[in-house]
Coordinates of N, CA and C in Angstrom, one line a residue:
Chain D
M1 N -21.0 -0.7 47.7 CA -19.9 -1.1 47.0 C -20.1 -2.3 46.0
D2 N -20.1 -2.1 44.8 CA -20.2 -3.2 43.8 C -19.0 -4.1 43.6
C3 N -18.1 -3.9 44.6 CA -16.8 -4.7 44.3 C -16.2 -4.8 45.7
L4 N -15.5 -5.9 45.9 CA -14.9 -6.3 47.1 C -13.5 -6.7 46.6
T5 N -12.4 -6.3 47.3 CA -11.1 -6.8 47.0 C -11.1 -8.4 47.1
G6 N -10.4 -9.0 46.0 CA -10.4 -10.5 46.0 C -11.3 -11.0 45.0
Q7 N -12.5 -10.2 44.6 CA -13.2 -10.6 43.7 C -12.6 -10.6 42.1
T8 N -13.0 -11.7 41.5 CA -12.6 -11.5 40.1 C -13.4 -10.4 39.2
M9 N -12.7 -9.6 38.5 CA -13.3 -8.6 37.8 C -12.9 -8.7 36.2
K10 N -14.0 -8.1 35.6 CA -13.8 -8.2 34.1 C -13.1 -6.5 33.8
F11 N -11.9 -6.8 33.1 CA -11.4 -5.4 32.5 C -11.5 -5.5 31.0
A12 N -11.7 -4.0 30.6 CA -11.3 -3.7 29.3 C -10.3 -2.7 29.3
I13 N -9.2 -2.8 28.3 CA -8.0 -1.9 28.5 C -8.0 -1.2 27.1
A14 N -8.0 0.1 27.0 CA -7.8 0.9 25.9 C -6.5 1.5 25.9
L15 N -5.9 1.5 24.7 CA -4.5 2.1 24.7 C -4.4 3.1 23.6
F16 N -4.1 4.4 23.9 CA -4.1 5.4 22.9 C -2.6 5.8 22.5
S17 N -1.7 5.2 23.0 CA -0.4 5.9 22.6 C 0.7 4.9 22.0
P18 N 1.6 5.4 21.3 CA 2.3 4.6 20.4 C 3.3 3.6 21.2
P19 N 3.7 2.4 20.5 CA 4.7 1.3 21.3 C 5.9 2.0 22.2
H20 N 6.4 3.1 21.5 CA 7.8 3.6 22.2 C 7.2 4.6 23.5
S21 N 6.0 4.9 23.7 CA 5.6 5.6 25.0 C 5.7 4.9 26.3
P22 N 6.1 5.7 27.3 CA 6.1 4.8 28.7 C 4.7 4.3 28.9
S23 N 3.4 4.9 28.5 CA 2.1 4.6 28.6 C 1.9 3.3 28.3
S24 N 2.3 3.0 27.1 CA 2.0 1.6 26.4 C 2.7 0.5 27.1
R25 N 4.0 0.7 27.7 CA 4.5 -0.3 28.7 C 3.8 -0.4 29.9
R26 N 3.3 0.8 30.5 CA 2.3 0.6 31.6 C 1.1 -0.2 31.6
A27 N 0.4 0.0 30.3 CA -0.7 -0.7 29.7 C -0.3 -2.3 29.8
L28 N 0.8 -2.6 29.1 CA 1.2 -3.9 29.1 C 1.4 -4.4 30.6
R29 N 2.2 -3.9 31.3 CA 2.5 -4.2 32.7 C 1.1 -4.6 33.7
F30 N 0.2 -3.6 33.2 CA -1.2 -3.5 33.8 C -1.8 -4.9 33.4
A31 N -2.1 -5.0 32.0 CA -2.6 -6.2 31.6 C -2.0 -7.5 32.1
Q32 N -0.7 -7.5 32.2 CA 0.0 -8.8 32.8 C -0.5 -9.0 34.3
A33 N -0.3 -7.8 35.0 CA -0.7 -7.9 36.6 C -1.9 -8.4 36.8
A34 N -2.9 -7.9 35.7 CA -4.4 -8.2 35.9 C -4.6 -9.6 35.8
L35 N -4.2 -10.2 34.8 CA -4.2 -11.7 34.4 C -3.5 -12.5 35.6
S36 N -2.3 -12.1 35.9 CA -1.5 -12.8 37.2 C -2.4 -12.7 38.4
S37 N -3.3 -11.8 38.6 CA -4.1 -11.7 39.8 C -5.3 -12.2 39.6
G38 N -5.5 -13.0 38.5 CA -6.7 -13.9 38.4 C -7.9 -13.1 37.7
H39 N -7.7 -11.9 37.2 CA -9.0 -11.2 36.7 C -8.9 -11.7 35.2
E40 N -9.9 -11.1 34.3 CA -10.4 -11.3 33.2 C -10.1 -10.1 32.4
I41 N -9.7 -10.3 31.3 CA -9.6 -9.0 30.2 C -10.5 -9.3 29.0
V42 N -11.5 -8.6 28.9 CA -12.7 -9.0 27.9 C -12.2 -8.5 26.6
R43 N -11.6 -7.6 26.6 CA -11.1 -7.0 25.4 C -10.0 -5.9 25.3
L44 N -9.1 -6.0 24.5 CA -7.9 -4.7 24.5 C -8.3 -3.9 23.3
F45 N -8.4 -2.8 23.4 CA -8.9 -2.0 22.2 C -7.6 -0.9 22.0
F46 N -7.0 -0.8 20.9 CA -5.9 -0.2 20.3 C -6.6 1.0 19.6
Y47 N -6.3 2.2 19.9 CA -6.8 3.5 19.2 C -5.7 4.5 18.9
Q48 N -6.1 5.4 18.0 CA -5.1 6.5 17.8 C -3.7 6.0 17.5
D49 N -2.6 6.4 18.1 CA -1.5 5.9 17.9 C -1.1 4.6 18.5
G50 N -2.0 4.0 19.3 CA -1.9 2.7 19.9 C -2.1 1.7 18.8
V51 N -2.5 2.0 17.7 CA -2.6 1.0 16.7 C -1.1 0.4 16.3
H52 N -0.1 1.3 16.3 CA 1.2 0.8 16.1 C 1.8 -0.2 16.7
S53 N 1.2 -0.6 18.1 CA 1.5 -1.6 19.0 C 1.0 -3.0 18.3
A54 N 0.2 -3.0 17.5 CA -0.3 -4.1 16.8 C 0.2 -4.4 15.6
S55 N 1.1 -3.4 15.0 CA 1.8 -3.8 13.8 C 2.8 -4.6 13.7
S56 N 2.9 -5.6 12.9 CA 4.0 -6.8 12.8 C 5.0 -6.1 12.1
S57 N 5.3 -4.8 11.6 CA 6.3 -4.2 11.1 C 7.2 -3.4 12.0
V58 N 6.8 -3.3 13.3 CA 7.6 -2.6 14.3 C 9.0 -3.3 14.5
V59 N 10.1 -2.6 14.6 CA 11.4 -3.6 14.8 C 11.8 -2.5 16.1
S60 N 12.3 -3.3 17.3 CA 12.7 -2.5 18.4 C 14.3 -2.9 18.5
N61 N 14.9 -2.0 19.1 CA 16.5 -2.3 19.2 C 16.6 -3.6 20.2
Q62 N 17.7 -4.2 19.9 CA 17.8 -5.5 20.8 C 17.9 -5.1 22.4
D63 N 18.3 -4.0 22.6 CA 18.4 -3.8 24.1 C 17.1 -2.8 24.6
E64 N 16.1 -2.9 23.9 CA 14.9 -2.2 24.5 C 13.7 -3.4 24.6
L65 N 12.8 -2.7 25.3 CA 11.5 -3.7 25.4 C 10.8 -3.6 24.1
D66 N 10.5 -4.8 23.6 CA 9.8 -4.9 22.4 C 8.3 -5.1 22.8
V67 N 7.7 -3.8 22.9 CA 6.3 -3.7 23.4 C 5.3 -4.7 22.5
A68 N 5.4 -4.4 21.1 CA 4.6 -4.9 20.0 C 4.6 -6.5 20.2
A69 N 5.8 -7.1 20.3 CA 6.1 -8.4 20.3 C 5.5 -9.0 21.8
Q70 N 5.5 -8.2 22.8 CA 5.0 -8.7 24.1 C 3.4 -8.7 24.2
W71 N 2.8 -7.6 23.6 CA 1.2 -7.8 23.6 C 1.0 -9.2 22.6
R72 N 1.6 -9.3 21.6 CA 1.4 -10.2 20.7 C 1.4 -11.7 21.4
E73 N 2.5 -11.6 22.2 CA 2.6 -12.8 23.1 C 1.5 -13.2 24.2
L74 N 1.0 -11.9 24.8 CA 0.2 -12.0 25.7 C -1.2 -12.2 25.1
L75 N -1.5 -11.8 23.9 CA -2.7 -12.1 23.4 C -3.0 -13.7 23.0
T76 N -1.8 -14.1 22.4 CA -1.8 -15.5 21.9 C -1.8 -16.5 23.1
T77 N -1.0 -16.2 24.1 CA -1.0 -17.1 25.4 C -2.3 -17.1 26.1
H78 N -2.9 -16.1 26.2 CA -4.1 -15.9 27.1 C -5.5 -16.0 26.1
Q79 N -5.2 -16.1 24.7 CA -6.3 -16.0 24.0 C -7.3 -14.8 24.1
L80 N -6.7 -13.6 24.1 CA -7.3 -12.3 24.5 C -8.0 -11.8 23.0
D81 N -8.9 -11.0 23.3 CA -9.5 -10.4 22.2 C -8.8 -9.0 21.8
G82 N -8.2 -8.9 20.9 CA -7.4 -7.6 20.5 C -8.2 -7.1 19.4
V83 N -8.6 -5.8 19.6 CA -9.3 -5.2 18.7 C -8.6 -3.8 18.3
V84 N -8.3 -3.5 16.9 CA -7.5 -2.3 16.4 C -8.6 -1.4 15.7
C85 N -8.7 -0.2 16.2 CA -9.5 0.6 15.4 C -9.1 0.7 14.0
I86 N -10.1 0.4 13.0 CA -9.8 0.4 11.6 C -9.4 1.7 11.1
A87 N -10.3 2.8 11.6 CA -10.1 4.1 10.8 C -8.7 4.7 11.4
A88 N -8.5 4.5 12.6 CA -7.2 5.0 13.2 C -6.0 4.0 12.4
A89 N -6.2 2.7 12.1 CA -5.1 2.1 11.7 C -4.8 2.4 10.3
L90 N -5.9 2.4 9.2 CA -5.8 2.7 8.0 C -5.0 4.0 7.8
R91 N -5.4 5.0 8.5 CA -4.7 6.3 8.1 C -3.3 6.3 8.7
R92 N -2.8 5.3 9.5 CA -1.5 5.2 9.8 C -0.6 4.3 9.2
G93 N -1.3 3.5 8.1 CA -0.9 2.4 7.3 C -0.6 1.2 8.0
V94 N -1.4 0.9 8.9 CA -1.5 -0.4 9.5 C -2.7 -1.3 9.1
L95 N -2.3 -2.0 7.9 CA -3.4 -2.6 7.2 C -3.3 -4.2 7.3
N96 N -4.5 -4.9 7.2 CA -4.4 -6.4 7.2 C -4.4 -6.7 5.8
A97 N -4.3 -7.9 5.5 CA -4.3 -8.5 4.0 C -5.2 -7.9 3.3
E98 N -6.5 -8.1 4.1 CA -7.8 -7.7 3.4 C -7.7 -6.5 2.8
E99 N -7.5 -5.3 3.8 CA -7.5 -4.0 3.5 C -6.4 -3.5 2.6
A100 N -5.3 -4.3 2.7 CA -4.1 -3.9 1.8 C -4.6 -4.3 0.4
E101 N -5.5 -5.5 0.0 CA -6.0 -5.7 -1.1 C -7.1 -4.7 -1.8
R102 N -7.8 -4.4 -0.7 CA -8.9 -3.4 -1.1 C -8.5 -2.0 -1.5
Y103 N -7.3 -1.7 -0.8 CA -6.9 -0.1 -1.3 C -5.5 -0.3 -2.0
A104 N -5.4 -1.5 -2.7 CA -4.3 -1.7 -3.6 C -2.8 -1.3 -3.0
R105 N -2.6 -1.7 -1.7 CA -1.4 -1.2 -1.1 C -0.5 -2.5 -1.2
N106 N 0.8 -2.2 -1.3 CA 1.8 -3.4 -1.4 C 2.2 -4.4 -0.3
A107 N 1.7 -4.1 0.9 CA 2.3 -4.6 2.0 C 1.0 -4.7 3.3
A108 N 0.9 -5.7 3.9 CA 0.1 -6.0 5.2 C 0.9 -5.9 6.4
S109 N 0.6 -5.3 7.3 CA 1.3 -5.3 8.5 C 0.5 -5.6 9.8
L110 N -0.7 -6.2 9.6 CA -1.6 -6.6 10.9 C -2.1 -7.7 10.5
E111 N -1.7 -8.8 11.6 CA -2.1 -10.2 11.5 C -2.8 -10.5 12.6
A112 N -3.1 -11.8 12.6 CA -3.8 -12.6 13.8 C -2.8 -12.6 14.7
P113 N -3.1 -12.4 16.0 CA -4.4 -12.5 16.8 C -5.0 -11.1 16.8
W114 N -4.5 -10.0 16.0 CA -5.1 -8.8 16.1 C -6.5 -8.7 14.9
E115 N -7.4 -8.0 15.5 CA -8.4 -7.8 14.3 C -8.7 -6.3 14.1
L116 N -9.2 -5.9 13.0 CA -9.5 -4.5 12.7 C -10.9 -4.5 12.9
S117 N -11.5 -3.5 13.5 CA -12.9 -3.4 13.7 C -13.2 -1.7 14.1
G118 N -14.4 -1.5 14.3 CA -14.9 0.0 14.6 C -14.7 0.3 16.1
L119 N -15.0 1.6 16.3 CA -14.9 2.4 17.6 C -16.0 1.7 18.5
G120 N -17.2 1.1 17.8 CA -18.2 0.3 18.6 C -17.9 -0.9 19.4
Q121 N -16.6 -1.2 19.2 CA -16.2 -2.4 19.8 C -15.6 -1.7 21.4
L122 N -15.1 -0.6 21.4 CA -14.7 0.0 22.6 C -15.9 0.3 23.4
H123 N -16.9 0.7 22.6 CA -18.3 0.9 23.6 C -18.8 -0.4 24.3
E124 N -18.8 -1.4 23.3 CA -19.3 -2.6 23.7 C -18.4 -3.3 24.8
A125 N -17.1 -3.0 24.7 CA -16.2 -3.5 25.7 C -16.4 -2.9 27.2
S126 N -16.6 -1.7 27.0 CA -16.8 -1.0 28.2 C -18.2 -1.3 28.8
Q127 N -19.2 -1.9 28.0 CA -20.4 -2.4 28.8 C -20.4 -3.7 29.2
M128 N -19.3 -4.6 28.6 CA -19.1 -5.9 28.9 C -18.3 -5.9 30.4
A129 N -17.5 -5.0 30.6 CA -16.3 -5.1 31.6 C -16.9 -4.3 32.7
D130 N -16.3 -4.7 33.8 CA -16.7 -4.0 35.3 C -15.8 -2.8 35.3
R131 N -14.7 -2.7 34.7 CA -13.8 -1.5 34.7 C -13.1 -1.4 33.1
L132 N -13.2 -0.1 32.8 CA -12.5 0.2 31.6 C -11.3 1.1 32.1
V133 N -10.0 0.7 31.8 CA -8.9 1.4 32.1 C -8.1 1.8 30.7
C134 N -8.0 3.1 30.7 CA -7.4 3.7 29.4 C -5.9 4.1 29.8
F135 N -5.1 3.9 28.8 CA -3.7 4.3 29.0 C -3.2 5.2 27.6
G136 N -2.9 6.2 28.0 CA -2.3 7.2 26.8 C -1.5 8.3 27.4
G137 N -1.3 9.3 26.5 CA -0.4 10.5 27.1 C 1.2 10.1 27.1
N138 N 1.6 10.6 28.4 CA 2.9 10.2 28.4 C 3.2 8.9 29.0
Chain S
M1 N -20.1 7.0 44.3 CA -19.1 6.3 43.0 C -17.7 7.0 43.1
A2 N -17.0 6.2 43.8 CA -15.4 7.0 44.0 C -14.7 6.6 42.7
T3 N -13.8 7.4 42.4 CA -13.2 7.4 41.1 C -11.6 7.4 41.4
L4 N -10.9 6.6 40.7 CA -9.3 6.6 40.8 C -8.9 7.5 39.7
H5 N -8.3 8.6 39.9 CA -7.8 9.5 38.8 C -6.5 9.1 38.5
V6 N -6.1 8.7 37.3 CA -4.7 8.4 37.1 C -4.0 9.4 36.2
L7 N -3.1 9.9 36.6 CA -2.2 11.0 35.9 C -0.9 10.7 35.6
S8 N -0.3 11.0 34.2 CA 0.7 10.4 33.8 C 1.5 11.6 33.2
H9 N 1.2 12.8 33.2 CA 1.9 14.1 32.6 C 2.4 15.0 33.8
S10 N 3.7 15.5 33.7 CA 4.3 16.3 34.8 C 3.4 17.6 34.9
P11 N 3.2 17.7 36.4 CA 2.3 18.9 36.7 C 2.9 20.2 36.5
F12 N 4.1 20.1 36.0 CA 5.1 21.3 35.8 C 4.9 22.0 34.5
T13 N 4.3 21.0 33.6 CA 4.1 21.4 32.3 C 2.6 21.5 31.8
D14 N 1.6 21.0 32.4 CA 0.4 21.3 32.2 C -0.7 21.3 33.2
S15 N -1.8 21.6 33.1 CA -2.8 21.7 34.3 C -3.6 20.5 34.6
R16 N -3.4 19.4 34.2 CA -4.2 18.2 34.5 C -4.4 17.9 35.7
L17 N -3.3 18.0 36.6 CA -3.3 17.7 38.1 C -4.1 18.8 38.8
S18 N -3.8 20.1 38.6 CA -4.6 21.1 39.4 C -6.0 21.0 38.8
S19 N -6.4 20.5 37.7 CA -7.9 20.6 37.2 C -8.5 19.4 37.9
C20 N -7.8 18.1 38.0 CA -8.1 17.1 38.8 C -8.4 17.5 40.2
L21 N -7.5 18.1 40.9 CA -7.8 18.4 42.4 C -8.8 19.4 42.7
R22 N -9.2 20.3 41.6 CA -10.4 21.3 41.8 C -11.7 20.5 41.6
I23 N -11.7 19.2 41.0 CA -13.0 18.6 40.8 C -13.2 17.2 41.6
I24 N -11.9 16.9 42.3 CA -12.0 15.6 42.9 C -13.0 15.3 44.1
G25 N -13.5 14.3 44.0 CA -14.5 13.9 45.2 C -13.9 13.6 46.6
P26 N -14.7 13.5 47.6 CA -14.2 13.2 48.9 C -13.7 11.9 49.0
D27 N -14.0 11.0 48.4 CA -13.7 9.6 48.7 C -12.8 8.9 47.4
D28 N -12.3 10.0 46.5 CA -11.7 9.6 45.1 C -10.1 9.3 45.7
G29 N -9.6 8.8 44.5 CA -8.0 8.5 44.8 C -7.4 9.2 43.7
V30 N -6.0 9.5 43.9 CA -5.1 9.8 42.8 C -3.9 8.8 42.7
L31 N -3.7 8.5 41.6 CA -2.5 7.6 41.1 C -1.5 8.3 40.2
L32 N -0.3 8.7 40.7 CA 0.5 9.5 40.0 C 1.5 8.3 39.3
C33 N 1.6 8.4 38.1 CA 2.6 7.5 37.3 C 3.2 8.3 36.2
G34 N 4.3 7.9 35.6 CA 5.2 8.6 34.7 C 5.8 9.8 35.5
D35 N 5.6 10.9 34.7 CA 6.3 12.2 34.9 C 5.3 12.9 35.9
A36 N 4.1 12.3 36.2 CA 3.4 13.0 37.2 C 3.8 12.8 38.7
V37 N 4.6 11.8 38.8 CA 5.3 11.6 40.1 C 6.0 12.9 40.6
Y38 N 6.4 13.7 39.6 CA 7.2 14.8 40.0 C 6.4 15.8 41.0
A39 N 5.2 15.6 41.0 CA 4.2 16.4 41.8 C 4.6 16.1 43.3
L40 N 5.4 14.8 43.5 CA 5.8 14.6 45.0 C 7.3 15.1 45.3
Q41 N 7.8 15.9 44.2 CA 9.2 16.4 44.6 C 9.1 17.4 46.0
Q42 N 10.3 16.9 46.7 CA 10.0 17.5 48.1 C 10.2 18.9 48.2
D43 N 9.3 19.4 48.9 CA 9.5 20.9 49.3 C 8.8 21.8 48.1
S44 N 8.2 21.1 47.1 CA 7.6 21.9 46.2 C 6.3 22.1 46.6
A45 N 5.7 23.3 45.8 CA 4.4 23.7 46.2 C 3.3 22.7 45.9
L46 N 3.5 22.1 44.9 CA 2.6 21.0 44.6 C 2.4 19.8 45.8
Q47 N 3.8 19.4 46.1 CA 3.9 18.5 47.3 C 3.2 18.8 48.6
Q48 N 3.2 20.2 48.8 CA 2.5 20.6 49.8 C 0.9 20.9 49.6
T49 N 0.6 20.9 48.5 CA -0.8 20.9 48.2 C -1.3 19.7 48.4
L50 N -0.5 18.7 47.8 CA -1.4 17.2 47.9 C -1.2 16.8 49.5
E51 N -0.1 17.4 50.3 CA -0.2 16.9 51.8 C -1.4 17.5 52.3
R52 N -1.7 18.6 51.9 CA -3.2 19.2 52.3 C -4.2 18.6 52.2
M53 N -4.4 17.7 51.2 CA -5.7 17.1 50.5 C -6.2 16.3 51.9
P54 N -7.7 16.1 52.0 CA -8.2 15.4 53.0 C -7.6 14.0 52.9
D55 N -7.6 13.6 54.3 CA -7.3 11.9 54.4 C -8.0 11.1 53.7
S56 N -9.4 11.4 53.4 CA -10.1 10.3 52.8 C -9.7 10.1 51.4
I57 N -9.0 11.0 50.7 CA -8.5 10.8 49.4 C -7.2 10.0 49.3
G58 N -7.3 8.8 48.8 CA -6.3 8.1 48.7 C -5.1 8.7 47.8
M59 N -3.9 8.6 48.0 CA -2.7 9.2 47.3 C -1.7 8.0 46.8
Y60 N -1.5 7.7 45.6 CA -0.7 6.7 45.2 C 0.3 7.2 44.4
A61 N 1.4 6.4 44.0 CA 2.4 6.5 43.1 C 3.0 5.4 42.5
L62 N 3.3 5.2 41.2 CA 3.9 4.0 41.0 C 5.4 3.9 41.3
Q63 N 5.7 2.8 42.0 CA 7.0 2.6 42.6 C 8.1 2.8 41.7
E64 N 7.9 2.2 40.5 CA 9.1 2.1 39.3 C 9.3 3.5 39.0
D65 N 8.2 4.4 38.6 CA 8.4 5.6 38.1 C 9.1 6.6 39.0
L66 N 8.7 6.4 40.5 CA 9.4 7.1 41.6 C 10.8 6.8 41.5
Q67 N 11.1 5.6 41.5 CA 12.7 5.0 41.5 C 13.3 5.6 40.4
A68 N 12.7 5.5 39.2 CA 13.4 5.8 37.7 C 13.8 7.4 37.8
R69 N 13.1 8.3 38.8 CA 13.2 9.7 39.0 C 13.8 10.2 40.2
N70 N 14.2 9.1 41.0 CA 14.8 9.4 42.3 C 13.8 10.3 43.2
I71 N 12.4 9.8 43.2 CA 11.6 10.8 44.0 C 11.1 9.9 45.1
D72 N 11.0 10.4 46.4 CA 10.5 9.6 47.5 C 9.0 10.0 47.5
A73 N 8.1 8.9 47.8 CA 6.7 9.1 48.0 C 6.4 10.0 49.1
G74 N 7.3 10.1 50.1 CA 7.0 11.0 51.3 C 5.9 10.3 52.1
K75 N 5.4 11.0 53.1 CA 4.5 10.5 54.1 C 3.0 10.3 53.5
R76 N 2.5 11.1 52.7 CA 1.2 11.3 52.2 C 0.8 10.2 51.1
A77 N 1.8 9.9 50.3 CA 1.6 8.9 49.2 C 2.0 7.6 49.4
N78 N 1.3 6.5 48.8 CA 1.8 5.1 48.9 C 2.4 4.8 47.5
A79 N 3.6 4.2 47.7 CA 4.2 3.7 46.6 C 3.8 2.2 46.4
I80 N 3.4 2.1 45.1 CA 2.6 0.7 44.7 C 3.2 0.2 43.6
D81 N 3.0 -1.2 43.3 CA 3.5 -1.8 42.1 C 2.2 -2.2 41.2
Y82 N 2.4 -2.9 40.2 CA 1.3 -3.1 39.0 C 0.1 -3.9 39.7
P83 N 0.4 -5.1 40.5 CA -0.6 -5.8 41.1 C -1.5 -4.9 42.0
E84 N -1.0 -4.0 42.7 CA -1.6 -3.1 43.6 C -2.4 -2.0 42.7
F85 N -1.8 -1.5 41.7 CA -2.4 -0.9 40.8 C -3.8 -1.6 40.4
V86 N -3.7 -2.7 39.8 CA -4.9 -3.6 39.5 C -5.8 -3.8 40.8
E87 N -5.4 -4.0 41.9 CA -6.4 -4.0 43.1 C -7.0 -2.7 43.3
L88 N -6.2 -1.4 43.1 CA -6.7 -0.3 43.4 C -8.0 0.0 42.3
S89 N -7.8 -0.5 41.0 CA -8.8 -0.2 40.1 C -10.1 -1.1 40.3
C90 N -9.9 -2.1 41.0 CA -11.1 -2.9 41.4 C -11.6 -2.2 42.7
R91 N -11.0 -1.6 43.4 CA -11.6 -1.0 44.9 C -12.2 0.2 44.4
F92 N -12.0 1.0 43.5 CA -12.7 2.2 43.2 C -13.6 1.8 42.0
A93 N -14.7 2.4 42.0 CA -15.7 2.1 41.2 C -15.4 2.5 39.7
K94 N -14.6 3.5 39.4 CA -14.1 4.0 38.1 C -12.7 4.2 38.1
V95 N -12.2 4.2 37.0 CA -10.8 4.5 36.5 C -10.8 5.7 35.7
N96 N -10.4 6.8 36.1 CA -10.4 8.0 35.1 C -9.0 8.3 34.7
S97 N -8.6 8.2 33.5 CA -7.3 8.3 33.1 C -7.3 9.8 32.4
W98 N -6.5 10.6 33.1 CA -6.4 12.2 32.3 C -5.0 12.0 31.3
L99 N -5.6 11.5 30.2 CA -4.8 11.3 28.9 C -4.1 12.3 28.3

């Protein structure tokens, strides 16, 4: 066994589902629990519909969990590396200021602490981490 | 290399769980979350299948998803919370999510 319970682990977390899906809430709770248990999160990678959780344009009902806001808070508080797949984000209209200017779009909806980058960042994260945990589907 | 298989789709609408059980290793674990906890519905054929799985295969279900659907973990499965989910993902060498 390369792992004993109680040991500090490095996690990479990948999220594939939109902010209103149950699995994105599970990813958030898992990330919070991992940090509370003293583990490290080397990178969060948001892919496919998961990119919407990084958007600053998402508005939640007041009586509902604001997943996007909680991710932002988690990233900021713990200074986590949050990477959003650039190809997945652009085709869904999630652009940062630089991309909005490049493609002459009238609004940007992705801000720091999030970064747009390529799928290679997910591969690298899986190499850096002891465990890659993916969340998606339902 | 023991693997923790994480399932979140209802086993009554697709074949992820049955595919998983077909290829599962003797020391692997299964974590049911979301609608996948319906696999533990009492007296269903699936619940009986899960109960017949070898003891070496750990069976887990997320407590909050069981509670939300009023399903009992039963004797075979362990109800766990998020810190225990994190601990399980450390204990197993790999976490495979059936997305």
